[in-house]
Coordinates of C-alpha atoms and ligand atoms in Angstrom, one line a residue:
X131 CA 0.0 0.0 0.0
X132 CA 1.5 3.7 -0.7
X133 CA 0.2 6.1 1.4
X134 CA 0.6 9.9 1.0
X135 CA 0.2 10.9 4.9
X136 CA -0.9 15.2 4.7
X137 CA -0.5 16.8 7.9
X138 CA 0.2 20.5 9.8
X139 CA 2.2 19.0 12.3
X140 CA 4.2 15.6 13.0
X141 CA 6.5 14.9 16.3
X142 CA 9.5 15.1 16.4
X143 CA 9.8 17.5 13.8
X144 CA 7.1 20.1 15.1
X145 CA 4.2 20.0 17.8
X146 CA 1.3 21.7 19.5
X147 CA -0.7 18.4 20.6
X148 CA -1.9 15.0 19.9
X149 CA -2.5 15.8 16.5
X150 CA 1.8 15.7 15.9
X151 CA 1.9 12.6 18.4
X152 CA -0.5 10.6 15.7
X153 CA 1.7 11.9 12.4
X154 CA 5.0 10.7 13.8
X155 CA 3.5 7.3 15.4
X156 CA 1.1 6.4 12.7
X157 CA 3.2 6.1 9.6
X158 CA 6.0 4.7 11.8
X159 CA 3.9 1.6 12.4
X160 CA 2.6 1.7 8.3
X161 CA 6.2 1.6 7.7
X162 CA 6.5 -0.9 10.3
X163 CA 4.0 -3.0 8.5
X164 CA 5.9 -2.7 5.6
X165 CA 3.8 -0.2 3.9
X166 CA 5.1 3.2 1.7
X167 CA 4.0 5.9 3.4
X168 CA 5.2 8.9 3.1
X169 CA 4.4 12.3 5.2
X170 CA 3.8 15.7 3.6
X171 CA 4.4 18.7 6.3
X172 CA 4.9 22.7 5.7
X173 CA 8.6 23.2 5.9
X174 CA 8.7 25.5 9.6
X175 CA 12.2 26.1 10.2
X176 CA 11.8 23.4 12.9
X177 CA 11.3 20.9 10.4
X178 CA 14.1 22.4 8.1
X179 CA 16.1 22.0 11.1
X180 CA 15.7 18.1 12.3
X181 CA 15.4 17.3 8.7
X182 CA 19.2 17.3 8.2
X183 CA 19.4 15.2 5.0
X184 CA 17.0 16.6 3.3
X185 CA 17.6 16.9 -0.5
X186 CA 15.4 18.9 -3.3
X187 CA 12.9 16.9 -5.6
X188 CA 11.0 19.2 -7.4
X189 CA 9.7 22.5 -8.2
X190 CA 5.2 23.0 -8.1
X191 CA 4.5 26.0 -10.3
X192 CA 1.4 27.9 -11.2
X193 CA 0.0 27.3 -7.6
X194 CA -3.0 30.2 -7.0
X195 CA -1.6 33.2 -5.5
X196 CA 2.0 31.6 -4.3
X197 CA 3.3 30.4 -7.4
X198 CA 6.4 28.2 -7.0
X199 CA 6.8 26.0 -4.3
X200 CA 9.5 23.4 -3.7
X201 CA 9.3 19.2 -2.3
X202 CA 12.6 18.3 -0.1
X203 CA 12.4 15.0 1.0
X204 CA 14.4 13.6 4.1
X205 CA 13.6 11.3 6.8
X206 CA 12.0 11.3 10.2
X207 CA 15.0 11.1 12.6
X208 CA 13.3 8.3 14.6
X209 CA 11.1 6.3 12.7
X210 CA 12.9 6.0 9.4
X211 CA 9.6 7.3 7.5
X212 CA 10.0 9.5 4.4
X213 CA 9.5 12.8 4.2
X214 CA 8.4 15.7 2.0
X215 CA 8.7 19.0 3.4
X216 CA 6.7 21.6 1.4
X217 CA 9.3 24.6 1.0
X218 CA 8.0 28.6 0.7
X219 CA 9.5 31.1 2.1
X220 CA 6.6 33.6 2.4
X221 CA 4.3 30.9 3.5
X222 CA 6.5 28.5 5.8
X223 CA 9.9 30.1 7.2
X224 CA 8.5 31.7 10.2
X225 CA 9.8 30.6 13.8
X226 CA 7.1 30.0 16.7
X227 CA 3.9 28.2 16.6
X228 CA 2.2 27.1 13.2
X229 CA -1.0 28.5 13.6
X230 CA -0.1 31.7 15.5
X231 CA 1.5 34.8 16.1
X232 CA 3.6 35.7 18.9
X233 CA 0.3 37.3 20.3
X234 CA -1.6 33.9 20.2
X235 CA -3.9 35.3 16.7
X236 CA -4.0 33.1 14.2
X237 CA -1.8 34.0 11.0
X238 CA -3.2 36.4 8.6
X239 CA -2.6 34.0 6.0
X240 CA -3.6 30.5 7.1
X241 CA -6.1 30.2 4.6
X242 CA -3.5 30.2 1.9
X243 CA -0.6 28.1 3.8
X244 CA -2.8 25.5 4.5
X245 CA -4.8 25.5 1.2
X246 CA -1.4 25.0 -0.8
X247 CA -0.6 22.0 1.5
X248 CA -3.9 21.0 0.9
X249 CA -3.6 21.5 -3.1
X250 CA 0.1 20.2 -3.1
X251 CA -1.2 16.6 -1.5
X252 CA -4.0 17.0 -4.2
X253 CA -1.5 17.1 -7.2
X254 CA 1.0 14.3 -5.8
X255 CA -1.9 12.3 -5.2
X256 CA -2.6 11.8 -9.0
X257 CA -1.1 10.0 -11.8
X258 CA 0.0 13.1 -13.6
X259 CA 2.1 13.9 -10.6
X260 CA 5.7 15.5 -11.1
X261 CA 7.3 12.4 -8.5
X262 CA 7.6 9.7 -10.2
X263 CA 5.6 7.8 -7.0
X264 CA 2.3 7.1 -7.2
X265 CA 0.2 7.2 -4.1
X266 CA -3.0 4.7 -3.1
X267 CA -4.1 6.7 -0.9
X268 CA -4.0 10.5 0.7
X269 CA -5.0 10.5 4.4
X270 CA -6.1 14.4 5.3
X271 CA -6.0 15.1 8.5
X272 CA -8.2 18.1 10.5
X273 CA -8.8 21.2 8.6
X274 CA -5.3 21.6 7.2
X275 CA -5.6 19.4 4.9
X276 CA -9.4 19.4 4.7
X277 CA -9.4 20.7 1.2
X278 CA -7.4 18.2 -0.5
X279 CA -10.3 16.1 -1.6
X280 CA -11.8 19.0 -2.8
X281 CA -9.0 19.9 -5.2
X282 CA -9.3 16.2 -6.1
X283 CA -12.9 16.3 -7.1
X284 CA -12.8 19.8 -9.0
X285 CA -9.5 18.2 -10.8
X286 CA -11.4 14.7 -11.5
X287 CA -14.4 16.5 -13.0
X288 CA -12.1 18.2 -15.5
X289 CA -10.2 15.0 -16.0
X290 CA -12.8 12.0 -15.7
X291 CA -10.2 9.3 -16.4
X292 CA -7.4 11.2 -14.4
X293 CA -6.5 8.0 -11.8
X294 CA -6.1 9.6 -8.2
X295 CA -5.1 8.1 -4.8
X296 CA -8.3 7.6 -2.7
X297 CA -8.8 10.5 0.1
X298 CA -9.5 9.5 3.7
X299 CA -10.1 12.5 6.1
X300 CA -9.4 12.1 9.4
X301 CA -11.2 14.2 12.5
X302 CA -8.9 14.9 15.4
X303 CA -11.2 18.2 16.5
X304 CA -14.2 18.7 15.3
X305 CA -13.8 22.5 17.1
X306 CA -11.1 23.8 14.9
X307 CA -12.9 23.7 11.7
X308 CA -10.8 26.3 9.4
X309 CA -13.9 28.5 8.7
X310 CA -13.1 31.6 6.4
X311 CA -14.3 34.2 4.2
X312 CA -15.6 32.6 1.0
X313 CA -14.0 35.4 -1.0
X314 CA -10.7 33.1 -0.5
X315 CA -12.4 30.6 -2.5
X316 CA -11.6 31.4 -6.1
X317 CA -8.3 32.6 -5.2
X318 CA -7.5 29.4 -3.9
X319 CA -8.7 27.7 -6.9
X320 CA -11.6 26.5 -6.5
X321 CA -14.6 27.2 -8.6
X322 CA -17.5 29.5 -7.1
X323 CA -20.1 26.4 -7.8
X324 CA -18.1 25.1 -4.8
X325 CA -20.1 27.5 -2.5
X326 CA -22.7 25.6 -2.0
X327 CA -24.2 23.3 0.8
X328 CA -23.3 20.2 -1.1
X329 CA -20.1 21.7 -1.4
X330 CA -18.0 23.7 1.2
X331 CA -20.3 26.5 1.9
X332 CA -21.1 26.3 6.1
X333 CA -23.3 28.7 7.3
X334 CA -22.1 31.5 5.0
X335 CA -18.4 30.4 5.3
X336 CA -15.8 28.7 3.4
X337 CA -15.1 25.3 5.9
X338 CA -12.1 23.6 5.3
X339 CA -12.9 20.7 7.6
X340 CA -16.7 20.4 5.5
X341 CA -14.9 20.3 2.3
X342 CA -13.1 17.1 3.9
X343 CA -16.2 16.2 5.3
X344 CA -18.4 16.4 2.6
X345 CA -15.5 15.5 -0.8
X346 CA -13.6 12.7 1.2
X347 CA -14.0 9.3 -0.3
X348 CA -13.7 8.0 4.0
X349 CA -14.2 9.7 7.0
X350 CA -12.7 8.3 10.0
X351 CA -12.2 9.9 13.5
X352 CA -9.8 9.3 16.3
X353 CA -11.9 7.0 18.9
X354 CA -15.2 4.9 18.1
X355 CA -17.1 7.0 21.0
X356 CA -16.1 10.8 19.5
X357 CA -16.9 8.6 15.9
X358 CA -20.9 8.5 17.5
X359 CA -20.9 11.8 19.6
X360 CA -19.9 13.9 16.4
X361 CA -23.7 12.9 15.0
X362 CA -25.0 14.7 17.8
X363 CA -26.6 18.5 18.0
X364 CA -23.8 18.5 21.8
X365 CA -20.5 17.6 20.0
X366 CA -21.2 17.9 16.3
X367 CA -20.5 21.7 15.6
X368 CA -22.8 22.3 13.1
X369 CA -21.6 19.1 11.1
X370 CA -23.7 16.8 12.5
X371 CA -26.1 16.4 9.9
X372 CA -23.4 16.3 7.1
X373 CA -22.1 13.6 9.3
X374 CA -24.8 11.7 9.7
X375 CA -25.9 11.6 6.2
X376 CA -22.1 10.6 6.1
X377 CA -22.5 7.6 8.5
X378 CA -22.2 4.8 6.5
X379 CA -18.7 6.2 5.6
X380 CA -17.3 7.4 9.0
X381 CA -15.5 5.2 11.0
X382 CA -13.8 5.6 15.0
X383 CA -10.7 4.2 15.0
X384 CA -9.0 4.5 19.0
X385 CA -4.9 6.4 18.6
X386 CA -2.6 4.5 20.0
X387 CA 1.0 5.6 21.3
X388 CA 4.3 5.6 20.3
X389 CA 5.4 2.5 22.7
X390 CA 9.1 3.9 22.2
X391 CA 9.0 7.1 23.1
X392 CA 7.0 6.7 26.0
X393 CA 8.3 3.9 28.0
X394 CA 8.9 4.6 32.0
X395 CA 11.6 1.6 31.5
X396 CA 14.1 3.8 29.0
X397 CA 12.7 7.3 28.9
X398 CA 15.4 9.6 28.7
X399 CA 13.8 12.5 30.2
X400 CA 13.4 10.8 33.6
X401 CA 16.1 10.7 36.3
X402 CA 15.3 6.5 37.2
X403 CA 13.2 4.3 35.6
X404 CA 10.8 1.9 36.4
X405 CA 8.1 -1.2 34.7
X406 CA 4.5 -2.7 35.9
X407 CA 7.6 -5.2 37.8
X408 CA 9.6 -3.1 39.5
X409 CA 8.2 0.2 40.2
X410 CA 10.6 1.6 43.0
X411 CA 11.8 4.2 40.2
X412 CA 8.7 6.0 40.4
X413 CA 9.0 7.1 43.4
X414 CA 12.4 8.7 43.3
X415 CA 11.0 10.2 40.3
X416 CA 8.0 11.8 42.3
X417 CA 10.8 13.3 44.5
X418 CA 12.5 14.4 42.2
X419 CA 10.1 16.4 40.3
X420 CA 8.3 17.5 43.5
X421 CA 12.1 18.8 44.2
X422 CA 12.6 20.9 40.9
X423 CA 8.8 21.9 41.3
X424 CA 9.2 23.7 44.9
X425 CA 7.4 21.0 45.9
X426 CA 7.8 19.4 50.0
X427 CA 9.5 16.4 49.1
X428 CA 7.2 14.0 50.8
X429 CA 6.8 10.6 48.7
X430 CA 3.5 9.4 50.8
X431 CA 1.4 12.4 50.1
X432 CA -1.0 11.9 47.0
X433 CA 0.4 14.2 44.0
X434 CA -2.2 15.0 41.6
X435 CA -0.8 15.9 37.5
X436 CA -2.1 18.1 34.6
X437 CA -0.5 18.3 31.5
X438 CA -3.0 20.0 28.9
X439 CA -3.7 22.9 26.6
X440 CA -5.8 24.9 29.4
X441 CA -9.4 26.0 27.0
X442 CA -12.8 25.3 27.3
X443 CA -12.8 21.8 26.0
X444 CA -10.2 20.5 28.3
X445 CA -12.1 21.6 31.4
X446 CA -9.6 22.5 33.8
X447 CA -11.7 25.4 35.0
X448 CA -13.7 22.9 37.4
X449 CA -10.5 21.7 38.7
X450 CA -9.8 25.6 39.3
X451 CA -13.1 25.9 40.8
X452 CA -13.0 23.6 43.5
X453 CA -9.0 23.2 43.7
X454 CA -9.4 25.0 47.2
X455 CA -12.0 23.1 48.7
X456 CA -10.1 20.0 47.4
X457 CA -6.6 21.0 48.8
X458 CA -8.1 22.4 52.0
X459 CA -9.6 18.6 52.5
X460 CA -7.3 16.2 51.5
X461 CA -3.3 16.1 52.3
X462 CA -2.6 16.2 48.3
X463 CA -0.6 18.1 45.9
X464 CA -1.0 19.3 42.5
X465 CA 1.7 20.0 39.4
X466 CA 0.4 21.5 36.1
X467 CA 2.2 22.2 33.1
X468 CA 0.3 23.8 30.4
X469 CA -0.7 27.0 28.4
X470 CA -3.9 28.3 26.4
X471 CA -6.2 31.0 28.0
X472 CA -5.1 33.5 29.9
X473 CA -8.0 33.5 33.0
X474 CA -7.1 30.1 32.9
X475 CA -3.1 30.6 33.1
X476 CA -3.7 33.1 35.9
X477 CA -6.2 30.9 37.7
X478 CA -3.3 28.3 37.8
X479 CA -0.4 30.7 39.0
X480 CA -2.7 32.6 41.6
X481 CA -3.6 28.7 43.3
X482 CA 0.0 28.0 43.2
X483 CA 0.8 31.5 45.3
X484 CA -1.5 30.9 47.7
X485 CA -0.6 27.4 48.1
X486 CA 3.0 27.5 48.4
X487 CA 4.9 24.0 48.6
X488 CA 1.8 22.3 47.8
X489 CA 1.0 23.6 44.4
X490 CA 3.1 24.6 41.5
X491 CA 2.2 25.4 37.7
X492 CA 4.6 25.7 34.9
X493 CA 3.3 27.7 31.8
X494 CA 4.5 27.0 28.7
X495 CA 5.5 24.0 26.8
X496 CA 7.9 21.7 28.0
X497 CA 8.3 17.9 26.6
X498 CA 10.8 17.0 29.0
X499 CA 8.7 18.0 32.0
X500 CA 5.5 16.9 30.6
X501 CA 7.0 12.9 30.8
X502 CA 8.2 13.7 34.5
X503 CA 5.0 14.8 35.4
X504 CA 3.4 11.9 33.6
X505 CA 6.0 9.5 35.7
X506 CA 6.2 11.4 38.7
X507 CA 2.6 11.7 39.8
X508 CA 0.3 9.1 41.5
X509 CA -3.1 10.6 39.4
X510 CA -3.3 12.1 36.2
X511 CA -6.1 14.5 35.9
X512 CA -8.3 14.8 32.6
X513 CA -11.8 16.3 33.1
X514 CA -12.1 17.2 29.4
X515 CA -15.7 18.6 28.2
X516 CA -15.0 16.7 25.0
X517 CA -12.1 15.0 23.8
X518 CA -11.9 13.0 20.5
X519 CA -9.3 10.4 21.4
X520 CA -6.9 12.1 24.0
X521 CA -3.4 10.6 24.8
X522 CA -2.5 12.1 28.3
X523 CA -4.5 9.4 29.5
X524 CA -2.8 6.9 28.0
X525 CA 0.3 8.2 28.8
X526 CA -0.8 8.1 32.5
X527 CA -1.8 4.9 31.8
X528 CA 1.4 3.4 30.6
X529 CA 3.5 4.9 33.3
X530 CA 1.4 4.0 36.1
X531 CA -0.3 7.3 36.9
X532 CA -4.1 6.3 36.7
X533 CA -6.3 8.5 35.2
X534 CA -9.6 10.8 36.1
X535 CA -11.2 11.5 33.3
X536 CA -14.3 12.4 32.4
X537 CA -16.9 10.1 30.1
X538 CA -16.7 11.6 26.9
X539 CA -14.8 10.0 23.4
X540 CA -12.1 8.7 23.7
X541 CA -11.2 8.8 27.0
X542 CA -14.7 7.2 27.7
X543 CA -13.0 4.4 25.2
X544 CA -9.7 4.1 26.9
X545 CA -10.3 4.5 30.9
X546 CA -12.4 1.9 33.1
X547 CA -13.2 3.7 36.5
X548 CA -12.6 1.2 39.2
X549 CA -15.2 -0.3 41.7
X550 CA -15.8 -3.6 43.3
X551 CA -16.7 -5.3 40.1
X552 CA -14.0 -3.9 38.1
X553 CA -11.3 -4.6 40.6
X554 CA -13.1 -8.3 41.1
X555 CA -12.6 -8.4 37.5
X556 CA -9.1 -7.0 37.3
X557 CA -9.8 -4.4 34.8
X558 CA -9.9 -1.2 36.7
X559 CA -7.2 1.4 35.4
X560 CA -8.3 4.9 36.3
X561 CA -11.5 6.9 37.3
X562 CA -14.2 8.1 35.4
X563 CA -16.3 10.9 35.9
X564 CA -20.1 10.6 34.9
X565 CA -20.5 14.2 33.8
X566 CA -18.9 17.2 33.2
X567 CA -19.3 19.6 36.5
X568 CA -17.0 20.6 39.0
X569 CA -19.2 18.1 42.3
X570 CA -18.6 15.4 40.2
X571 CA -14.9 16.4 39.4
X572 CA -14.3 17.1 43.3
X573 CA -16.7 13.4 44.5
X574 CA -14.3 11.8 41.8
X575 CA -10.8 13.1 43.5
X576 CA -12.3 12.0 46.7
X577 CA -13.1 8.4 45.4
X578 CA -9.7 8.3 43.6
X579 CA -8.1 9.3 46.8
X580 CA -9.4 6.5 48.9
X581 CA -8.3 3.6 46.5
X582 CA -4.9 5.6 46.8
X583 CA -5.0 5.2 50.7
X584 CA -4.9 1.2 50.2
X585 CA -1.9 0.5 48.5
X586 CA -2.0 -3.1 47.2
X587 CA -5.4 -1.9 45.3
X588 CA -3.4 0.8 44.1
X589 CA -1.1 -1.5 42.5
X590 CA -3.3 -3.3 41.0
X591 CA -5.0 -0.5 39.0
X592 CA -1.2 0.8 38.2
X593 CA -0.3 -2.4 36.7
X594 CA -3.5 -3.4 34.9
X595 CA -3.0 0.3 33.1
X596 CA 0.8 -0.4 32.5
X597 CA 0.4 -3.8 30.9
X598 CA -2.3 -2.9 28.9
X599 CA -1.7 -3.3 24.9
X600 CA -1.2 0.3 24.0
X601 CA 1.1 0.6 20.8
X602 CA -0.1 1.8 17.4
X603 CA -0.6 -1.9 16.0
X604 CA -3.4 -3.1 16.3
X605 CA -4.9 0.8 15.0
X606 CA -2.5 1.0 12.2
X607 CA -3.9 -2.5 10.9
X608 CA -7.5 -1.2 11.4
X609 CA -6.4 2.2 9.6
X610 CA -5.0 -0.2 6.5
X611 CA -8.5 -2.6 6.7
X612 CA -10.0 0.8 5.9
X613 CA -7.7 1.6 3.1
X614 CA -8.1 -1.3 1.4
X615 CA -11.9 -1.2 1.8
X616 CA -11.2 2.6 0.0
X617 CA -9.4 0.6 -3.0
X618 CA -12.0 -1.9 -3.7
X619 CA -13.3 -1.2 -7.1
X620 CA -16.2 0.5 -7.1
X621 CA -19.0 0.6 -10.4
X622 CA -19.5 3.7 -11.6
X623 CA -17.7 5.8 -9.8
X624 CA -18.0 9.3 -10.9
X625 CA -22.1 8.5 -10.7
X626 CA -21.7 8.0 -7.5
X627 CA -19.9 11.2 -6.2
X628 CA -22.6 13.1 -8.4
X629 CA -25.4 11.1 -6.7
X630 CA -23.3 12.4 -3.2
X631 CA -23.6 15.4 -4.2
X632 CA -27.2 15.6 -4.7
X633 CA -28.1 14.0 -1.5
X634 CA -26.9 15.6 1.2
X635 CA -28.8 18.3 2.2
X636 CA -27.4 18.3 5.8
X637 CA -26.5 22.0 8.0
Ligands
ADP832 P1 -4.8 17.7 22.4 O1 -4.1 17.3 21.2 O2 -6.2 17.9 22.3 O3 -4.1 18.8 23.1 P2 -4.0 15.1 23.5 O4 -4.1 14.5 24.8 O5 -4.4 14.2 22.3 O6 -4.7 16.5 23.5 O7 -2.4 15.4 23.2 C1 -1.7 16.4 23.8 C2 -0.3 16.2 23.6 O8 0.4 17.4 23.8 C3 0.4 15.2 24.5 O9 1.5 14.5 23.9 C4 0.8 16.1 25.7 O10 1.8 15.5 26.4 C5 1.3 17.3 24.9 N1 1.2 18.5 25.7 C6 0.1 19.3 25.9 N2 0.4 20.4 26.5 C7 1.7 20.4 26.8 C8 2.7 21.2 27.4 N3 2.3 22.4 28.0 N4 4.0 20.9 27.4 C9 4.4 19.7 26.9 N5 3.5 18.8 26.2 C10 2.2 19.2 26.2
GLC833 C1 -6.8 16.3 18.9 C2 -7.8 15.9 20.0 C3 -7.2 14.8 20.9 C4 -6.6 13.7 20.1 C5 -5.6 14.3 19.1 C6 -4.9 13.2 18.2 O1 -5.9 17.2 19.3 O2 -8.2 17.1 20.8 O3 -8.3 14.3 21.7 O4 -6.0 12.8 20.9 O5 -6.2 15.2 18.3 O6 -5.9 12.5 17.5

């Protein structure tokens, strides 16, 4: 199978989330398999950077409003996995976040950056492609690449018998949804006819992630719960009827982790290591960390993680809510690394001032001290609104820091909260919220604390989490399954996309 893998972000080369965690872990295990897979990225000068080897292949020209652009392929320091940085200068060479300025707007231009990745994995993912590799399938993934299989379809209709790769768009966050102006529309290259509801129009403007939604060949999204809850007026954004009418097509396929670089037994960000077998190295790394934190250094007292973009969805403001209450009854402490809102930043640093020794926050990002906060804590807290596969949970999971999450996607898919009958049964691994409000959050802590009181139970939800089958495997075989459903021949195909196009009459 050769898979052309379009994305905004990929670890190690760049990252603001999970949505870089699944790029670099994904096609490492398709190349695992013994797939072709190749990733296409913008060319940030972090990419540039870790991309040592990389080498020229070709010059794009005529692209709408940027003209030339260049492919340089290297490989993926880790995994091995070809790449294909797309090089602009205008467009690309900028330091800082992808999406943002230094005062946390969005670019000016992300309409056309991410529209001429989106093109560029359109045009490689035809036969009359300038490589001389031919691609299967292209697997967009969130709005970034949302148009993509729009280019396809507009290119197909002008060239019925022009072979393409199959398009499979992926939904990591329904929330960021790329919505713009639609006078970007024939600028971009894209005919005005495209402005429509079967089409990318979405309540007046120009969707990116509908475009995916609504030209994609596949839809999949990142856990078989968010996969339901997207068809709902809660969680669906406006899409949900488009997805809906999409159903037979969408599929929830659970994220797994990169088993490599998050392992407590070899992970070289932590000062000892540990395994379900032997885990006395956790606890000098609790001491540790509650050292370099300002933390009292006091291994029996229950230390309570967060490691999380702090917005809405991640719902962090309960745990600010009734942090006091919470601190002021149990003998706990609390670390939290994170950035994103500023009430919420603020709410963070004021609770670690007035609780000096027991609470500390670091804003910012920090890899290193996000996987010593995953190791060095005893609970990892994840009261997300909504969240469409999360992988802090499963990171707590593996390194023996059970979760508290709350019941929603795939966290809802990934946690089981422990009682009698799950402990009897030997699957408890974390704590599960039934809804999303800060009494719940607080009668959750309280519950999670008394399991932590009686140690041997402890254990036993640490290690059921720990040896729990948690690599990209088993996913990456359901994520091929789907493509080759997508390669199946199919009669009469451009009838069929017309057909599409007159049925759904979703939004
Ligand atoms: P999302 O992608 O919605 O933010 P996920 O749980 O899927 O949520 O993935 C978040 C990823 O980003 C994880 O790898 C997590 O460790 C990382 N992360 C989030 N915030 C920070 C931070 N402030 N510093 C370091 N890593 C972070
Ligand atoms: C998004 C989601 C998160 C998911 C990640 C990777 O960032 O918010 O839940 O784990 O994508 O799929």
């Amino acid at each position: 199978m050769r898979i052309l893998f379009a994305t905004s972000e990929a670890h190690p080369l760049i990252k603001t989330g999970g949505l870089a965690d699944v790029s670099g872990a994904l096609p490492a295990a398709l190349h695992q398999l013994g797939h072709q897979v190749e990733i296409l990225i913008p060319a940030y000068p972090a990419v540039l950077d870790k991309l040592a080897d990389a080498k020229k292949v070709c010059t794009l020209h005529h692209l709408p409003m940027v003209g030339e652009v260049e492919l340089w392929r290297g490989t993926m320091p880790d995994s091995g996995v070809p790449v294909l940085a797309l090089r602009h200068e205008a467009l690309y060479q900028r330091a800082g976040n992808p999406y943002l300025d230094s005062q946390g707007h969005d670019w000016q231009d992300n309409p056309l950056r991410f529209a001429t990745l989106a093109h560029v994995a359109a045009i490689l993912a035809c036969e009359d492609s300038p490589l001389p590799e031919h691609f299967d399938i292209v697997h967009c993934n969130d709005w970034q690449t949302g148009l993509t299989p729009a280019y396809l379809y507009y290119k197909r209709s002008q060239r019925t018998n022009l072979k393409c790769a199959k398009s499979l768009m992926s939904v990591h966050n329904l929330a960021f949804q790329g919505n713009y102006s639609p006078s970007w529309l024939t600028q971009l290259g894209l005919p005005q006819q495209a402005f429509h509801l079967n089409g990318v129009e979405f309540y007046g403007q120009f969707s990116f992630l509908k475009a995916g939604l609504f030209y994609a060949d596949k839809l999949s999204t990142v856990s078989p719960s968010y996969a339901a809850e997207i068809q709902t007026d809660d969680f669906g954004f406006g899409m949900q009827g488009l997805l809906q009418s999409r159903k037979q097509d969408l599929v929830g396929i659970l994220n797994g982790l990169d088993t490599q670089a998050w392992d407590p037994a070899t992970d070289p960000y932590l000062p000892a290591h540990y395994s379900a077998k032997q885990l006395d190295g956790k606890q000098q790394v609790k001491l540790a960390l509650q050292n370099s934190m300002g933390l009292a250094e006091e291994a029996g007292t229950a230390l309570l993680g967060v490691v999380s973009r702090l917005t809405h969805q991640k719902g962090l403001d309960m745990l600010l809510e009734i942090a006091d209450e919470v601190l002021q009854q149990h003998a706990i402490q609390l670390v939290v690394l994170g950035s994103g809102e500023a009430t919420m930043q603020q709410g963070f640093i004021d609770l670690a001032s007035r609780y000096p020794g027991r609470v500390a926050c670091q804003i910012g990002y920090d890899e290193g001290l996000s996987h010593r906060i995953m190791a060095g804590c005893d609970l990892f807290i994840m009261p997300s609104r909504f969240e469409p596969c999360g992988l802090n949970q499963m990171y707590g999971l593996r390194y023996g820091t059970p979760p508290l999450v709350n019941r929603t996607g795939g966290l809802a898919d990934s946690v089981i909260d422990s009682n009698q009958e799950s402990i009897a049964s030997k699957q408890a691994n974390g704590f599960v919220m039934h809804r999303a409000e800060p009494d719940e959050l607080k009668m959750c802590i309280t519950r999670a604390l008394s399991y932590y009181a009686q140690e041997k139970l402890w254990q036993q939800i640490q290690r059921q989490g720990m040896s729990q089958e948690l690599g990209w495997e088993l996913s990456a075989k359901r994520y091929l399954e789907l493509y080759e459903e997508m390669l199946k021949p199919q009669k009469r195909e451009s009838k069929e996309v017309s057909s599409k196009v007159g049925t759904v009459s979703a939004n």
